[in-house]
Short mmCIF file of C-alpha atoms in Angstrom, two decimals:
data_model
loop_
_atom_site.label_atom_id
_atom_site.label_comp_id
_atom_site.label_asym_id
_atom_site.label_seq_id
_atom_site.Cartn_x
_atom_site.Cartn_y
_atom_site.Cartn_z
CA MET A 1 -0.11 0.03 -0.20
CA SER A 2 2.26 2.78 -1.21
CA GLN A 3 0.16 5.71 -2.01
CA LYS A 4 -3.16 5.01 -0.54
CA LYS A 5 -3.83 6.08 2.77
CA ILE A 6 -6.47 3.61 3.59
CA LYS A 7 -6.95 3.52 7.37
CA ALA A 8 -10.20 1.69 8.00
CA VAL A 9 -12.42 -1.06 6.77
CA LEU A 10 -15.96 -0.81 7.48
CA PHE A 11 -18.01 -3.83 7.62
CA ASP A 12 -21.70 -4.77 7.53
CA MET A 13 -22.63 -7.43 10.00
CA ASP A 14 -25.32 -9.59 8.70
CA GLY A 15 -24.38 -11.69 5.59
CA VAL A 16 -20.71 -10.18 6.08
CA LEU A 17 -19.42 -11.19 9.45
CA PHE A 18 -22.41 -13.69 10.24
CA ASN A 19 -24.27 -15.79 8.14
CA SER A 20 -27.43 -14.52 9.88
CA MET A 21 -29.49 -13.57 6.75
CA PRO A 22 -31.26 -16.86 5.93
CA TYR A 23 -32.63 -16.29 9.71
CA HIS A 24 -33.74 -12.78 9.32
CA SER A 25 -35.49 -13.44 6.19
CA GLU A 26 -37.23 -16.38 7.50
CA ALA A 27 -38.25 -14.58 10.74
CA TRP A 28 -39.20 -11.65 8.78
CA HIS A 29 -41.49 -13.57 6.34
CA ASN A 30 -43.15 -15.60 9.14
CA VAL A 31 -43.77 -12.62 11.53
CA MET A 32 -45.61 -10.48 8.58
CA LYS A 33 -47.49 -13.59 7.62
CA SER A 34 -48.86 -13.93 11.26
CA HIS A 35 -50.17 -10.33 10.70
CA GLY A 36 -51.92 -11.20 7.61
CA LEU A 37 -48.99 -9.31 5.59
CA THR A 38 -46.65 -10.41 2.83
CA LEU A 39 -42.86 -10.20 2.87
CA SER A 40 -41.20 -12.88 0.64
CA ARG A 41 -37.82 -14.37 2.16
CA GLU A 42 -36.11 -12.77 -0.99
CA GLU A 43 -37.79 -9.27 -0.47
CA ALA A 44 -36.20 -9.48 2.95
CA TYR A 45 -32.93 -9.68 1.33
CA MET A 46 -33.47 -6.48 -0.69
CA HIS A 47 -34.56 -4.50 2.33
CA GLU A 48 -31.23 -5.83 4.34
CA GLY A 49 -29.71 -2.78 5.79
CA ARG A 50 -32.89 -0.90 6.59
CA THR A 51 -33.84 -0.19 10.05
CA GLY A 52 -36.80 -2.74 11.22
CA ALA A 53 -39.05 0.25 11.42
CA ALA A 54 -38.24 1.25 7.78
CA THR A 55 -38.83 -2.36 6.77
CA ILE A 56 -42.19 -2.69 8.53
CA ASN A 57 -43.36 0.75 7.11
CA ILE A 58 -42.54 -0.27 3.59
CA VAL A 59 -45.03 -3.36 4.16
CA PHE A 60 -47.67 -1.39 5.77
CA GLN A 61 -47.84 1.32 3.30
CA ARG A 62 -47.91 -1.46 0.53
CA GLU A 63 -50.67 -3.52 1.85
CA LEU A 64 -52.49 -1.30 4.33
CA GLY A 65 -52.01 2.25 2.63
CA ARG A 66 -50.84 3.60 6.06
CA GLU A 67 -47.61 3.91 8.38
CA ALA A 68 -47.31 1.57 11.20
CA THR A 69 -47.91 3.12 14.61
CA GLN A 70 -45.00 3.26 16.93
CA GLU A 71 -46.80 0.48 19.06
CA GLU A 72 -47.00 -1.79 15.85
CA ILE A 73 -43.30 -1.15 15.08
CA GLU A 74 -42.14 -1.99 18.56
CA SER A 75 -44.59 -5.11 18.97
CA ILE A 76 -43.82 -6.70 15.45
CA TYR A 77 -40.00 -5.99 15.63
CA GLN A 78 -40.05 -7.54 19.19
CA GLU A 79 -41.93 -10.62 17.60
CA LYS A 80 -39.38 -10.66 14.77
CA SER A 81 -36.48 -10.61 17.44
CA VAL A 82 -37.76 -13.46 19.54
CA LEU A 83 -38.36 -15.69 16.50
CA PHE A 84 -34.97 -14.76 15.23
CA ASN A 85 -33.32 -15.61 18.49
CA SER A 86 -35.07 -19.12 18.66
CA TYR A 87 -33.37 -20.34 15.50
CA THR A 88 -29.91 -21.87 15.48
CA GLU A 89 -27.09 -19.24 16.24
CA ALA A 90 -25.88 -17.97 13.14
CA GLU A 91 -22.29 -18.86 12.33
CA ARG A 92 -19.26 -16.90 11.55
CA MET A 93 -19.35 -16.23 7.75
CA PRO A 94 -16.41 -18.24 6.37
CA GLY A 95 -13.56 -16.12 5.49
CA ALA A 96 -14.61 -13.21 7.81
CA TRP A 97 -12.12 -14.06 10.77
CA GLU A 98 -9.20 -14.61 8.30
CA LEU A 99 -9.89 -11.37 6.52
CA LEU A 100 -10.02 -9.46 9.75
CA GLN A 101 -6.78 -10.99 10.89
CA LYS A 102 -5.11 -9.63 7.85
CA ILE A 103 -6.80 -6.38 8.06
CA LYS A 104 -5.65 -6.03 11.85
CA ASN A 105 -1.98 -7.21 10.79
CA GLU A 106 -1.80 -4.48 8.15
CA GLY A 107 -2.54 -1.89 10.90
CA LEU A 108 -6.06 -1.02 9.60
CA VAL A 109 -8.88 -0.34 11.83
CA PRO A 110 -11.93 -2.72 11.36
CA MET A 111 -15.37 -1.04 12.37
CA VAL A 112 -18.79 -2.56 12.24
CA VAL A 113 -21.69 -0.36 10.30
CA THR A 114 -25.07 -2.23 10.75
CA GLY A 115 -28.73 -1.52 10.52
CA SER A 116 -29.30 -4.15 12.89
CA GLY A 117 -30.63 -3.68 16.38
CA GLN A 118 -30.49 -7.25 17.03
CA LEU A 119 -28.75 -7.40 20.63
CA SER A 120 -28.03 -11.17 20.13
CA LEU A 121 -25.76 -10.55 17.28
CA LEU A 122 -24.32 -7.27 18.53
CA GLU A 123 -23.27 -9.03 21.75
CA ARG A 124 -21.63 -12.02 20.05
CA LEU A 125 -19.28 -9.83 17.92
CA GLU A 126 -16.73 -9.83 20.65
CA HIS A 127 -17.16 -13.57 21.35
CA ASN A 128 -16.85 -14.50 17.72
CA PHE A 129 -14.28 -11.90 16.69
CA PRO A 130 -12.26 -11.34 19.73
CA GLY A 131 -10.30 -8.06 20.10
CA MET A 132 -11.40 -7.00 16.54
CA PHE A 133 -14.08 -4.26 17.00
CA HIS A 134 -14.17 -1.46 19.44
CA LYS A 135 -17.94 -0.54 20.67
CA GLU A 136 -17.30 3.19 20.50
CA LEU A 137 -16.44 2.88 16.64
CA MET A 138 -19.50 0.85 16.03
CA VAL A 139 -22.63 2.13 14.30
CA THR A 140 -25.70 0.36 14.77
CA ALA A 141 -29.63 0.91 14.39
CA PHE A 142 -29.62 2.56 17.72
CA ASP A 143 -27.26 5.47 16.31
CA VAL A 144 -28.98 6.32 13.32
CA LYS A 145 -32.19 8.13 12.07
CA TYR A 146 -32.35 7.22 8.57
CA GLY A 147 -30.32 4.04 8.11
CA LYS A 148 -29.41 2.47 4.74
CA PRO A 149 -29.69 3.19 1.71
CA ASN A 150 -29.27 6.68 3.22
CA PRO A 151 -25.43 7.14 3.59
CA GLU A 152 -25.88 8.43 7.19
CA PRO A 153 -24.44 5.26 8.75
CA TYR A 154 -21.31 5.36 6.80
CA LEU A 155 -20.89 9.23 7.30
CA MET A 156 -21.26 8.65 10.95
CA ALA A 157 -18.61 5.67 10.91
CA LEU A 158 -16.22 8.15 9.24
CA LYS A 159 -17.07 10.64 12.01
CA LYS A 160 -16.45 8.15 14.73
CA GLY A 161 -13.26 7.01 13.00
CA ARG A 162 -12.16 10.72 12.29
CA LEU A 163 -11.72 9.43 8.60
CA LYS A 164 -12.18 10.93 5.36
CA ALA A 165 -14.15 8.96 2.72
CA ASP A 166 -10.92 8.07 0.85
CA GLU A 167 -9.16 6.77 4.11
CA ALA A 168 -11.95 3.82 4.16
CA VAL A 169 -13.23 0.80 2.57
CA VAL A 170 -16.89 -0.64 2.78
CA ILE A 171 -17.54 -4.23 2.64
CA GLU A 172 -21.32 -5.14 2.19
CA ASN A 173 -23.52 -7.82 0.88
CA ALA A 174 -26.82 -5.82 0.66
CA PRO A 175 -27.86 -3.70 -2.20
CA LEU A 176 -29.12 -0.95 0.17
CA GLY A 177 -25.76 -1.02 1.99
CA VAL A 178 -23.65 -0.84 -1.04
CA GLU A 179 -25.76 2.25 -2.22
CA ALA A 180 -25.33 3.84 1.41
CA GLY A 181 -21.35 3.17 0.88
CA HIS A 182 -21.33 4.46 -2.43
CA LYS A 183 -23.29 7.60 -1.65
CA ALA A 184 -21.10 8.41 1.27
CA GLY A 185 -18.27 8.47 -1.28
CA ILE A 186 -16.62 5.33 0.04
CA PHE A 187 -14.86 2.57 -2.06
CA THR A 188 -17.50 -0.30 -1.66
CA ILE A 189 -16.70 -3.87 -2.26
CA ALA A 190 -19.70 -6.27 -2.31
CA VAL A 191 -19.80 -9.72 -1.32
CA ASN A 192 -22.86 -11.81 -2.80
CA THR A 193 -23.54 -14.11 0.18
CA GLY A 194 -27.29 -14.18 -0.58
CA PRO A 195 -29.84 -15.23 -3.40
CA LEU A 196 -29.71 -11.96 -5.41
CA ASP A 197 -28.27 -11.54 -8.75
CA GLY A 198 -24.65 -9.95 -8.33
CA GLN A 199 -25.55 -7.38 -10.99
CA VAL A 200 -28.06 -6.03 -8.45
CA LEU A 201 -25.20 -5.11 -6.17
CA LEU A 202 -23.01 -3.73 -9.10
CA ASP A 203 -26.11 -1.48 -10.02
CA SER A 204 -26.28 -0.18 -6.51
CA GLY A 205 -22.67 1.11 -6.97
CA ALA A 206 -20.31 -1.58 -5.63
CA ASP A 207 -16.67 -0.79 -7.04
CA LEU A 208 -15.69 -4.40 -6.98
CA LEU A 209 -17.92 -7.76 -6.57
CA PHE A 210 -16.81 -11.10 -5.06
CA PRO A 211 -18.95 -14.27 -4.65
CA SER A 212 -18.21 -14.70 -0.96
CA MET A 213 -16.14 -13.64 2.14
CA GLN A 214 -13.68 -16.38 1.43
CA ALA A 215 -13.12 -15.16 -2.07
CA LEU A 216 -12.25 -11.48 -0.75
CA CYS A 217 -10.22 -12.76 1.82
CA ASN A 218 -8.18 -14.74 -0.82
CA GLU A 219 -7.86 -11.77 -3.10
CA TRP A 220 -7.50 -9.05 -0.33
CA ASP A 221 -4.01 -8.09 -1.26
CA ASN A 222 -5.00 -7.78 -4.97
CA CYS A 223 -7.89 -5.49 -3.87
CA LEU A 224 -5.15 -3.18 -1.74
CA ILE A 225 -3.16 -2.99 -4.99
CA HIS A 226 -6.37 -1.93 -7.01
CA LEU A 227 -7.03 0.69 -4.46
CA ASP A 228 -3.39 1.77 -4.87
CA SER A 229 -3.87 2.31 -8.62
CA ILE A 230 -6.85 4.41 -8.44
#
């Protein structure tokens, strides 16, 4: 890394650090169904990165023609969280730990930028990725007003890390997250760990696309060379 001054790597959590999206999509689908509403598992992937409230409101506006009340939002999100936590614990995404070790060894700062308010996963970050992340540098659903695809979460991460946009790299698996990173002016790498067509991620503004976290880990040095040449 000769010319570039990359200082930090901003990681989304679900579908990047944890293989948790299949459980999120299942929980969203089932909870909405129990309320007589429709949210397919695949659509849940399209909304990944939004706050829970934003996802609930999209479904309410589409199917009921109105915004959900604060009580409805809290109740449905609570039901979704209980269901999500009843599933088997999501495993660490293959390749994520190895990539984090490379990043740490290069003297870069790894940060988490997630639309999730799922406390079970947030609490497991230290357990599954010991010593990698600092709580004061995390951006979660509890910190943001707008959430992805608004660039707010990534702009907030830059502020917390005292970084300029060209001093960071974003790693995302969700179209809305890629869009948020791109809008924040940060070089954004997409990993297609879900069922969506990879083109969707490129169309959302991804600068590079990999089929998995393991593939990104294997090619990380080449990514840094690519960044150097920009």
